[in-house]
CSV table of C-alpha atoms and ligand atoms in Angstrom, one decimal:
chain,number,residue,atom,x,y,z
A,1,UNK,CA,-0.3,0.0,-0.1
A,2,UNK,CA,2.8,1.9,0.8
A,3,UNK,CA,4.0,2.5,-3.0
A,4,UNK,CA,0.8,3.8,-3.6
A,5,UNK,CA,-0.4,6.0,-1.2
A,6,UNK,CA,0.1,7.5,2.6
A,7,UNK,CA,-0.3,5.3,5.2
A,8,UNK,CA,-1.2,7.1,8.8
A,9,UNK,CA,-1.3,4.9,12.0
A,10,UNK,CA,-4.7,5.3,13.5
A,11,UNK,CA,-6.6,3.4,15.8
A,12,UNK,CA,-9.6,2.2,14.5
A,13,UNK,CA,-11.7,1.8,17.8
A,14,UNK,CA,-11.2,5.0,18.3
A,15,UNK,CA,-13.9,7.5,16.8
A,16,UNK,CA,-12.9,10.4,17.9
A,17,UNK,CA,-9.4,10.2,16.3
A,18,UNK,CA,-11.2,8.7,12.9
A,19,UNK,CA,-13.2,11.3,12.7
A,20,UNK,CA,-10.9,14.3,13.6
A,21,UNK,CA,-8.7,13.5,10.6
A,22,UNK,CA,-10.8,12.7,8.1
A,23,UNK,CA,-11.7,16.3,8.6
A,24,UNK,CA,-8.5,17.3,9.3
A,25,UNK,CA,-7.7,15.8,5.5
A,26,UNK,CA,-10.9,16.7,4.0
A,27,UNK,CA,-11.2,13.1,3.2
A,28,UNK,CA,-13.7,13.1,0.5
A,29,UNK,CA,-15.0,8.6,1.1
A,30,UNK,CA,-13.4,6.4,3.9
A,31,UNK,CA,-14.5,1.9,3.0
A,32,UNK,CA,-14.2,0.4,6.0
A,33,UNK,CA,-12.1,-3.1,5.8
A,34,UNK,CA,-12.3,-5.4,8.3
A,35,UNK,CA,-15.7,-6.7,10.9
A,36,UNK,CA,-14.3,-5.6,14.0
A,37,UNK,CA,-15.1,-1.6,13.8
A,38,UNK,CA,-17.9,-2.1,11.8
A,39,UNK,CA,-19.9,-4.0,13.9
A,40,UNK,CA,-18.9,-1.0,16.7
A,41,UNK,CA,-20.4,1.3,14.4
A,42,UNK,CA,-17.4,3.8,13.1
A,43,UNK,CA,-19.9,3.8,10.0
A,44,UNK,CA,-22.3,6.1,12.2
A,45,UNK,CA,-19.8,7.7,13.6
A,46,UNK,CA,-18.3,8.7,10.5
A,47,UNK,CA,-21.6,8.9,9.5
A,48,UNK,CA,-22.9,11.3,11.6
A,49,UNK,CA,-19.1,13.9,10.9
A,50,UNK,CA,-20.6,14.7,8.0
A,51,UNK,CA,-17.5,11.9,6.4
A,52,UNK,CA,-18.8,9.8,3.1
A,53,UNK,CA,-18.8,6.5,4.3
A,54,UNK,CA,-19.1,2.8,2.6
A,55,UNK,CA,-20.4,0.1,4.6
A,56,UNK,CA,-22.6,-0.9,7.1
A,57,UNK,CA,-23.7,0.7,10.5
A,58,UNK,CA,-23.6,-0.8,13.5
A,59,UNK,CA,-27.3,-1.8,13.7
A,60,UNK,CA,-27.3,-3.2,10.2
A,61,UNK,CA,-24.0,-4.2,10.9
A,62,UNK,CA,-25.3,-7.1,12.8
A,63,UNK,CA,-25.6,-9.2,10.0
A,64,UNK,CA,-22.4,-10.1,10.3
A,65,UNK,CA,-21.8,-9.6,13.9
A,66,UNK,CA,-24.6,-11.9,15.5
A,67,UNK,CA,-25.6,-14.8,13.6
A,68,UNK,CA,-28.8,-15.4,15.9
A,69,UNK,CA,-29.3,-12.0,14.3
A,70,UNK,CA,-29.0,-13.3,10.3
A,71,UNK,CA,-31.3,-16.6,11.3
A,72,UNK,CA,-34.2,-14.8,12.4
A,73,UNK,CA,-33.7,-12.0,10.2
A,74,UNK,CA,-34.2,-15.6,7.8
A,75,UNK,CA,-36.8,-16.5,9.7
A,76,UNK,CA,-38.7,-13.2,9.4
A,77,UNK,CA,-37.8,-12.4,5.3
A,78,UNK,CA,-38.6,-16.2,4.8
A,79,UNK,CA,-34.7,-17.0,2.9
A,80,UNK,CA,-33.9,-19.4,2.1
A,81,UNK,CA,-31.8,-21.5,5.4
A,82,UNK,CA,-30.5,-24.6,7.0
A,83,UNK,CA,-32.9,-24.7,10.3
A,84,UNK,CA,-31.6,-23.4,13.7
A,85,UNK,CA,-32.2,-22.5,17.5
A,86,UNK,CA,-30.5,-19.8,19.0
A,87,UNK,CA,-29.5,-20.4,23.3
A,88,UNK,CA,-27.7,-18.8,25.8
A,89,UNK,CA,-26.3,-21.5,28.1
A,90,UNK,CA,-24.9,-25.1,27.7
A,91,UNK,CA,-28.0,-27.2,28.7
A,92,UNK,CA,-30.5,-25.3,26.6
A,93,UNK,CA,-27.6,-26.4,24.2
A,94,UNK,CA,-27.4,-29.9,24.9
A,95,UNK,CA,-30.8,-30.3,24.7
A,96,UNK,CA,-30.7,-28.5,21.8
A,97,UNK,CA,-28.6,-30.4,19.9
A,98,UNK,CA,-30.1,-33.6,20.9
A,99,UNK,CA,-33.0,-32.9,19.2
A,100,UNK,CA,-30.9,-32.1,15.5
A,101,UNK,CA,-28.4,-35.8,16.3
A,102,UNK,CA,-25.4,-35.3,14.4
A,103,UNK,CA,-23.7,-33.8,12.2
A,104,UNK,CA,-24.7,-30.5,13.1
A,105,UNK,CA,-23.3,-27.2,13.4
A,106,UNK,CA,-22.2,-25.3,16.3
A,107,UNK,CA,-21.6,-21.5,16.4
A,108,UNK,CA,-20.6,-18.9,19.1
A,109,UNK,CA,-23.4,-16.2,18.2
A,110,UNK,CA,-20.5,-12.9,17.6
A,111,UNK,CA,-16.9,-12.5,16.2
A,112,UNK,CA,-14.5,-15.0,16.6
A,113,UNK,CA,-11.7,-14.4,13.6
A,114,UNK,CA,-12.9,-17.4,11.8
A,115,UNK,CA,-12.2,-19.6,15.4
A,116,UNK,CA,-16.7,-19.7,16.4
A,117,UNK,CA,-17.5,-22.5,14.0
A,118,UNK,CA,-17.8,-26.3,14.9
A,119,UNK,CA,-18.6,-28.6,11.6
A,120,UNK,CA,-19.3,-31.7,14.1
A,121,UNK,CA,-19.4,-35.6,12.8
A,122,UNK,CA,-20.6,-36.9,16.1
A,123,UNK,CA,-22.4,-35.7,19.1
A,124,UNK,CA,-19.4,-35.4,21.4
A,125,UNK,CA,-18.2,-33.2,19.0
A,126,UNK,CA,-21.6,-30.9,18.7
A,127,UNK,CA,-21.4,-32.0,22.9
A,128,UNK,CA,-17.3,-30.3,23.4
A,129,UNK,CA,-18.4,-27.2,21.0
A,130,UNK,CA,-21.2,-26.2,23.3
A,131,UNK,CA,-19.2,-27.1,26.5
A,132,UNK,CA,-16.5,-24.6,25.2
A,133,UNK,CA,-18.2,-21.9,23.6
A,134,UNK,CA,-20.0,-21.5,27.5
A,135,UNK,CA,-17.0,-22.4,29.8
A,136,UNK,CA,-15.8,-18.8,28.1
A,137,UNK,CA,-13.9,-19.5,25.1
A,138,UNK,CA,-14.6,-17.1,22.7
A,139,UNK,CA,-15.2,-14.7,25.8
A,140,UNK,CA,-18.2,-11.9,24.9
A,141,UNK,CA,-18.9,-13.3,21.1
A,142,UNK,CA,-19.4,-16.8,22.6
A,143,UNK,CA,-22.7,-15.6,25.3
A,144,UNK,CA,-24.7,-17.2,23.0
A,145,UNK,CA,-24.6,-19.9,20.2
A,146,UNK,CA,-26.5,-21.3,17.7
A,147,UNK,CA,-27.0,-24.8,17.0
A,148,UNK,CA,-27.6,-25.1,12.6
A,149,UNK,CA,-28.9,-28.1,10.8
A,150,UNK,CA,-25.9,-29.6,8.6
A,151,UNK,CA,-26.2,-28.0,5.2
A,152,UNK,CA,-24.9,-30.4,3.0
A,153,UNK,CA,-23.5,-29.5,-1.3
A,154,UNK,CA,-20.2,-27.7,-3.2
A,155,UNK,CA,-19.6,-23.7,-0.9
A,156,UNK,CA,-19.8,-20.7,-2.7
A,157,UNK,CA,-19.8,-17.0,-2.2
A,158,UNK,CA,-21.8,-14.0,-4.0
A,159,UNK,CA,-21.2,-10.3,-3.4
A,160,UNK,CA,-23.4,-7.4,-4.2
A,161,UNK,CA,-23.3,-4.0,-3.5
A,162,UNK,CA,-26.1,-2.0,-2.1
A,163,UNK,CA,-27.2,1.7,-0.9
A,164,UNK,CA,-29.9,0.9,1.3
A,165,UNK,CA,-32.5,0.4,-2.2
A,166,UNK,CA,-30.6,-0.4,-5.4
A,167,UNK,CA,-29.0,-3.9,-5.1
A,168,UNK,CA,-26.7,-4.7,-7.5
A,169,UNK,CA,-24.9,-8.0,-8.3
A,170,UNK,CA,-21.0,-8.1,-8.0
A,171,UNK,CA,-19.3,-10.9,-9.1
A,172,UNK,CA,-18.4,-14.5,-7.2
A,173,UNK,CA,-15.7,-16.3,-6.0
A,174,UNK,CA,-13.9,-19.6,-4.3
A,175,UNK,CA,-12.3,-19.7,-1.3
A,176,UNK,CA,-10.2,-22.3,0.0
A,177,UNK,CA,-11.1,-22.2,4.1
A,178,UNK,CA,-8.9,-25.3,5.1
A,179,UNK,CA,-4.8,-25.1,5.6
A,180,UNK,CA,-4.1,-28.9,3.7
A,181,UNK,CA,-4.7,-29.3,0.0
A,182,UNK,CA,-7.8,-31.6,-1.3
A,183,UNK,CA,-9.2,-28.8,2.0
A,184,UNK,CA,-7.5,-31.2,5.0
A,185,UNK,CA,-6.7,-30.1,8.2
A,186,UNK,CA,-7.9,-26.8,10.4
A,187,UNK,CA,-10.3,-24.2,8.6
A,188,UNK,CA,-8.0,-20.6,8.2
A,189,UNK,CA,-8.7,-17.1,7.3
A,190,UNK,CA,-8.1,-18.8,3.6
A,191,UNK,CA,-5.7,-20.2,1.8
A,192,UNK,CA,-6.9,-19.2,-1.7
A,193,UNK,CA,-9.6,-18.8,-3.9
A,194,UNK,CA,-10.8,-17.6,-7.7
A,195,UNK,CA,-13.8,-15.8,-9.7
A,196,UNK,CA,-15.7,-16.0,-11.0
A,197,UNK,CA,-16.8,-19.6,-9.6
A,198,UNK,CA,-18.7,-20.9,-13.1
A,199,UNK,CA,-20.6,-23.4,-10.3
A,200,UNK,CA,-22.9,-20.8,-9.6
A,201,UNK,CA,-24.2,-20.3,-13.1
A,202,UNK,CA,-26.7,-16.8,-13.6
A,203,UNK,CA,-29.8,-18.7,-12.9
A,204,UNK,CA,-28.6,-19.5,-9.4
A,205,UNK,CA,-27.5,-16.0,-9.3
A,206,UNK,CA,-30.9,-14.2,-9.9
A,207,UNK,CA,-32.1,-17.1,-7.7
A,208,UNK,CA,-29.9,-15.7,-4.7
A,209,UNK,CA,-31.2,-11.1,-5.9
A,210,UNK,CA,-34.3,-12.3,-5.1
A,211,UNK,CA,-34.8,-14.6,-2.6
A,212,UNK,CA,-31.6,-14.1,-0.3
A,213,UNK,CA,-30.3,-10.5,-0.6
A,214,UNK,CA,-33.3,-8.9,-2.3
A,215,UNK,CA,-35.5,-10.1,1.0
A,216,UNK,CA,-32.8,-9.3,3.4
A,217,UNK,CA,-32.1,-5.4,2.0
A,218,UNK,CA,-35.4,-5.0,1.9
A,219,UNK,CA,-36.2,-6.5,5.4
A,220,UNK,CA,-33.2,-4.0,7.1
A,221,UNK,CA,-34.4,-1.0,5.5
A,222,UNK,CA,-38.0,-1.4,6.4
A,223,UNK,CA,-37.0,-2.1,10.0
A,224,UNK,CA,-35.1,1.1,10.0
A,225,UNK,CA,-31.6,-0.5,10.0
A,226,UNK,CA,-31.3,0.6,5.7
A,227,UNK,CA,-27.2,-1.0,4.4
A,228,UNK,CA,-24.7,0.4,3.0
A,229,UNK,CA,-21.9,-1.0,1.5
A,230,UNK,CA,-20.9,-4.7,0.4
A,231,UNK,CA,-22.8,-7.8,1.2
A,232,UNK,CA,-21.4,-10.6,0.8
A,233,UNK,CA,-22.9,-13.8,1.1
A,234,UNK,CA,-21.6,-17.5,2.1
A,235,UNK,CA,-23.5,-20.0,0.1
A,236,UNK,CA,-23.6,-23.9,0.6
A,237,UNK,CA,-25.1,-24.9,-3.1
A,238,UNK,CA,-27.7,-27.8,-1.8
A,239,UNK,CA,-30.0,-30.0,-3.7
A,240,UNK,CA,-32.6,-27.4,-2.4
A,241,UNK,CA,-30.7,-24.8,-4.4
A,242,UNK,CA,-29.0,-22.1,-2.9
A,243,UNK,CA,-28.9,-21.7,1.2
A,244,UNK,CA,-27.2,-19.0,3.1
A,245,UNK,CA,-24.5,-19.9,6.0
A,246,UNK,CA,-23.9,-16.4,6.3
A,247,UNK,CA,-23.1,-12.5,5.5
A,248,UNK,CA,-20.7,-11.0,6.2
A,249,UNK,CA,-20.2,-7.3,5.7
A,250,UNK,CA,-17.3,-6.5,4.3
A,251,UNK,CA,-15.2,-7.8,0.8
A,252,UNK,CA,-13.4,-10.6,2.6
A,253,UNK,CA,-9.6,-12.1,2.6
A,254,UNK,CA,-8.5,-13.9,-0.1
A,255,UNK,CA,-11.9,-13.2,-2.8
A,256,UNK,CA,-12.0,-9.4,-2.5
A,257,UNK,CA,-8.2,-9.9,-4.2
A,258,UNK,CA,-9.7,-12.3,-7.5
A,259,UNK,CA,-13.2,-10.3,-8.0
A,260,UNK,CA,-10.3,-7.1,-8.6
A,261,UNK,CA,-8.3,-7.7,-10.4
A,262,UNK,CA,-11.0,-8.2,-13.0
A,263,UNK,CA,-13.8,-5.6,-12.0
A,264,UNK,CA,-13.3,-3.5,-15.2
A,265,UNK,CA,-15.2,-0.5,-13.9
A,266,UNK,CA,-14.0,2.3,-11.9
A,267,UNK,CA,-14.2,0.8,-8.1
A,268,UNK,CA,-13.7,4.1,-6.4
A,269,UNK,CA,-16.9,5.3,-8.7
A,270,UNK,CA,-18.6,2.1,-7.1
A,271,UNK,CA,-18.3,2.4,-3.9
A,272,UNK,CA,-19.2,6.1,-3.5
A,273,UNK,CA,-22.0,5.5,-5.0
A,274,UNK,CA,-23.3,4.1,-2.9
A,275,UNK,CA,-22.0,5.7,0.4
A,276,UNK,CA,-23.8,9.3,-1.6
A,277,UNK,CA,-27.6,6.7,-2.0
A,278,UNK,CA,-28.0,7.3,-5.6
A,279,UNK,CA,-25.6,3.4,-7.6
A,280,UNK,CA,-29.2,2.8,-9.6
A,281,UNK,CA,-27.6,5.9,-11.4
A,282,UNK,CA,-24.3,3.7,-12.5
A,283,UNK,CA,-24.3,1.6,-15.2
A,284,UNK,CA,-23.5,-1.4,-13.0
A,285,UNK,CA,-20.2,-2.9,-12.6
A,286,UNK,CA,-17.9,-4.6,-15.9
A,287,UNK,CA,-15.7,-7.4,-15.2
A,288,UNK,CA,-14.0,-9.4,-17.2
A,289,UNK,CA,-14.7,-13.0,-18.5
A,290,UNK,CA,-11.5,-14.3,-17.1
A,291,UNK,CA,-10.6,-16.2,-14.2
A,292,UNK,CA,-8.0,-15.3,-11.5
A,293,UNK,CA,-6.9,-17.1,-9.0
A,294,UNK,CA,-5.4,-16.3,-6.3
A,295,UNK,CA,-2.6,-18.6,-3.8
A,296,UNK,CA,-2.3,-17.8,-0.6
A,297,UNK,CA,1.9,-18.2,0.7
A,298,UNK,CA,1.7,-18.3,4.8
A,299,UNK,CA,4.7,-18.8,7.3
A,300,UNK,CA,4.7,-22.0,8.8
A,301,UNK,CA,3.3,-23.1,11.6
A,302,UNK,CA,-0.1,-20.5,10.8
A,303,UNK,CA,-3.2,-21.2,11.0
A,304,UNK,CA,-1.5,-21.5,15.1
A,305,UNK,CA,1.8,-18.8,15.9
A,306,UNK,CA,3.0,-18.5,12.2
A,307,UNK,CA,7.1,-18.6,12.3
A,308,UNK,CA,8.3,-14.6,12.0
A,309,UNK,CA,10.5,-12.8,10.6
A,310,UNK,CA,11.2,-15.7,7.4
A,311,UNK,CA,13.1,-13.9,4.5
A,312,UNK,CA,11.1,-13.3,1.3
A,313,UNK,CA,13.0,-12.9,-2.4
A,314,UNK,CA,11.6,-13.2,-6.1
A,315,UNK,CA,8.7,-10.6,-6.6
A,316,UNK,CA,9.7,-9.6,-9.4
A,317,UNK,CA,10.6,-12.4,-11.2
A,318,UNK,CA,6.9,-13.8,-10.2
A,319,UNK,CA,4.9,-10.1,-11.1
A,320,UNK,CA,7.8,-9.4,-14.7
A,321,UNK,CA,5.4,-12.5,-16.0
A,322,UNK,CA,1.7,-10.7,-15.8
A,323,UNK,CA,1.1,-11.5,-11.7
A,324,UNK,CA,0.2,-9.6,-9.2
A,325,UNK,CA,1.5,-10.3,-5.8
A,326,UNK,CA,-0.6,-9.0,-3.5
A,327,UNK,CA,1.0,-8.2,0.4
A,328,UNK,CA,-0.9,-9.5,3.6
A,329,UNK,CA,1.6,-9.9,6.1
A,330,UNK,CA,5.3,-8.0,5.5
A,331,UNK,CA,7.6,-5.9,6.7
A,332,UNK,CA,11.0,-4.3,5.8
A,333,UNK,CA,13.8,-5.0,8.1
A,334,UNK,CA,17.2,-3.3,7.2
A,335,UNK,CA,16.2,-3.6,3.3
A,336,UNK,CA,15.0,-6.8,3.1
A,337,UNK,CA,11.8,-8.3,2.8
A,338,UNK,CA,10.5,-10.7,5.9
A,339,UNK,CA,7.5,-12.1,6.4
A,340,UNK,CA,5.1,-10.3,9.3
A,341,UNK,CA,2.1,-12.2,10.0
A,342,UNK,CA,0.2,-15.7,8.9
A,343,UNK,CA,-1.0,-15.3,5.7
A,344,UNK,CA,1.9,-12.7,3.7
A,345,UNK,CA,1.8,-13.1,0.3
A,346,UNK,CA,-1.4,-13.2,-1.9
A,347,UNK,CA,0.3,-14.3,-5.4
A,348,UNK,CA,-2.5,-13.9,-8.0
A,349,UNK,CA,-3.1,-14.9,-11.6
A,350,UNK,CA,-5.2,-14.4,-14.5
A,351,UNK,CA,-6.1,-17.1,-17.7
A,352,UNK,CA,-8.7,-18.0,-19.6
A,353,UNK,CA,-9.8,-20.2,-17.6
A,354,UNK,CA,-9.5,-22.0,-13.6
A,355,UNK,CA,-6.5,-24.0,-15.3
A,356,UNK,CA,-4.3,-21.8,-16.8
A,357,UNK,CA,-4.9,-19.2,-14.0
A,358,UNK,CA,-3.5,-22.0,-12.2
A,359,UNK,CA,-0.7,-22.8,-14.0
A,360,UNK,CA,0.6,-18.9,-14.3
A,361,UNK,CA,0.0,-18.0,-10.2
A,362,UNK,CA,2.3,-21.1,-9.5
A,363,UNK,CA,4.7,-20.2,-12.0
A,364,UNK,CA,4.7,-17.7,-10.4
A,365,UNK,CA,5.1,-19.1,-7.0
A,366,UNK,CA,7.7,-21.0,-7.9
A,367,UNK,CA,9.6,-18.0,-9.0
A,368,UNK,CA,9.8,-16.5,-5.3
A,369,UNK,CA,12.1,-17.6,-2.7
A,370,UNK,CA,10.3,-18.0,1.0
A,371,UNK,CA,11.7,-20.6,2.5
A,372,UNK,CA,10.0,-19.9,5.7
A,373,UNK,CA,6.6,-20.4,3.7
A,374,UNK,CA,4.1,-23.2,2.5
A,375,UNK,CA,1.1,-22.9,0.8
A,376,UNK,CA,-1.9,-24.7,-1.1
A,377,UNK,CA,-1.3,-27.0,-4.2
A,378,UNK,CA,-4.9,-26.7,-5.6
A,379,UNK,CA,-6.4,-24.1,-5.5
A,380,UNK,CA,-8.8,-24.0,-7.4
A,381,UNK,CA,-9.1,-27.9,-7.8
A,382,UNK,CA,-12.8,-28.3,-7.9
A,383,UNK,CA,-13.2,-26.1,-11.1
A,384,UNK,CA,-10.1,-27.5,-12.6
A,385,UNK,CA,-11.6,-31.3,-12.3
A,386,UNK,CA,-14.9,-29.6,-14.6
A,387,UNK,CA,-13.0,-28.0,-16.9
A,388,UNK,CA,-11.5,-31.0,-18.0
A,389,UNK,CA,-14.2,-32.6,-17.9
B,1,LIG,N1,-25.1,-25.0,7.9
B,1,LIG,C1,-24.5,-25.9,8.2
B,1,LIG,N2,-24.1,-27.1,7.2
B,1,LIG,C2,-22.7,-27.3,6.8
B,1,LIG,N3,-21.9,-26.8,6.2
B,1,LIG,C3,-21.7,-25.3,8.0
B,1,LIG,C4,-22.9,-24.6,8.0
B,1,LIG,N4,-22.8,-23.4,8.4
B,1,LIG,C5,-21.3,-23.5,8.4
B,1,LIG,N5,-20.4,-24.5,8.0
B,1,LIG,C6,-19.3,-24.5,7.2
B,1,LIG,O1,-18.7,-23.7,7.9
B,1,LIG,C7,-17.6,-23.1,7.3
B,1,LIG,C8,-17.7,-21.6,8.2
B,1,LIG,O2,-18.8,-20.9,8.4
B,1,LIG,P1,-19.5,-19.9,9.0
B,1,LIG,O3,-20.5,-19.6,9.3
B,1,LIG,O4,-19.4,-19.2,7.8
B,1,LIG,O5,-18.9,-19.2,10.6
B,1,LIG,P2,-17.5,-17.7,9.9
B,1,LIG,O6,-17.2,-17.4,8.3
B,1,LIG,O7,-18.0,-16.7,11.1
B,1,LIG,O8,-16.5,-18.6,10.7
B,1,LIG,C9,-18.7,-22.0,6.3
B,1,LIG,O9,-18.0,-22.0,5.3
B,1,LIG,C10,-18.8,-24.3,5.6
B,1,LIG,O10,-17.7,-24.3,5.2
B,2,LIG,MG1,-17.6,-17.7,6.5
């Protein structure tokens, strides 16, 4: 980012400091990236100060901040999603589990940095998850839990922009959450992604728009919590059609990287139109028909304790072939690029198919010298199998 912009150390939790900075610098648009400040109402503070802001306020951000809130909204608006029960203590949780039976999904209600969900194949696993939540493993985020029907199918992500009344489809992507090849090992923030996700056909996208997104936006507006920003839907494509797994209130990582590589419209103009309530006046976003695919290079130990400080070289060679390397967790130490996070680089490439984008992305990965890093070697595998027919 420092190559393109001036970096400023601001605490996003200090709303007054953020507002003062924006007023002082006459900032024309704030885009709130992470979920914490959204759920914490930073967008409300900025809008109250007259600063145009992309992202939902505190009330609408409950879509991501409370899994129970979203399930209740789905129930009120008749949105397709798995059956569920909300519980606020261990005894009720265990009793509810007995009614569901395994497999079953147990979720901490609040923000848990991607670690609050257990997909339990057996009852003991599910019971253990309930006990952990109510023993305080997730703090306040685990004051409540949601027990959910297990949905079977392939997952895909879909994104839409809204200013609170106009809704425009953005793009689709497919993430790879597990740390290991073949979707094995523990969950991560995402080890790679590609866009578009062709498994989400135009017909399925239309169904998602009318049956899930439109009633969500309308219900929130009708209930006095208008949503502005991007809606990120986690979907399960079941035999009964697409079902909502969850909403996020932001562009996720690494889905964002692959969608941005395909976007041909002016992103700033789109986001500003959302903030400014005139999304309907713009032409819909245009995307390249190409596929973009990104491979995450992580530091050894991730998603546990990642090894910090590993040296990285070869980014220039990797990009010489047309790939783009996003820095996620890097720092400069005495002029040497080093790892400073769990997920360190997003090595991203385009192609006319997933197979081609995959080949190009891994050629770029192989040009990078990061001895204390690792990556999955199979990003995009579901679609590559389908392309090879
Ligand atoms: N009802 C469900 N049935 C099957 N799998 C689920 C269900 N809910 C969640 N999952 C799995 O768990 C993952 C994490 O759940 P999600 O609700 O997206 O929580 P978060 O992203 O906040 O950790 C999903 O990506 C999906 O793989
Ligand atoms: Mg999720």
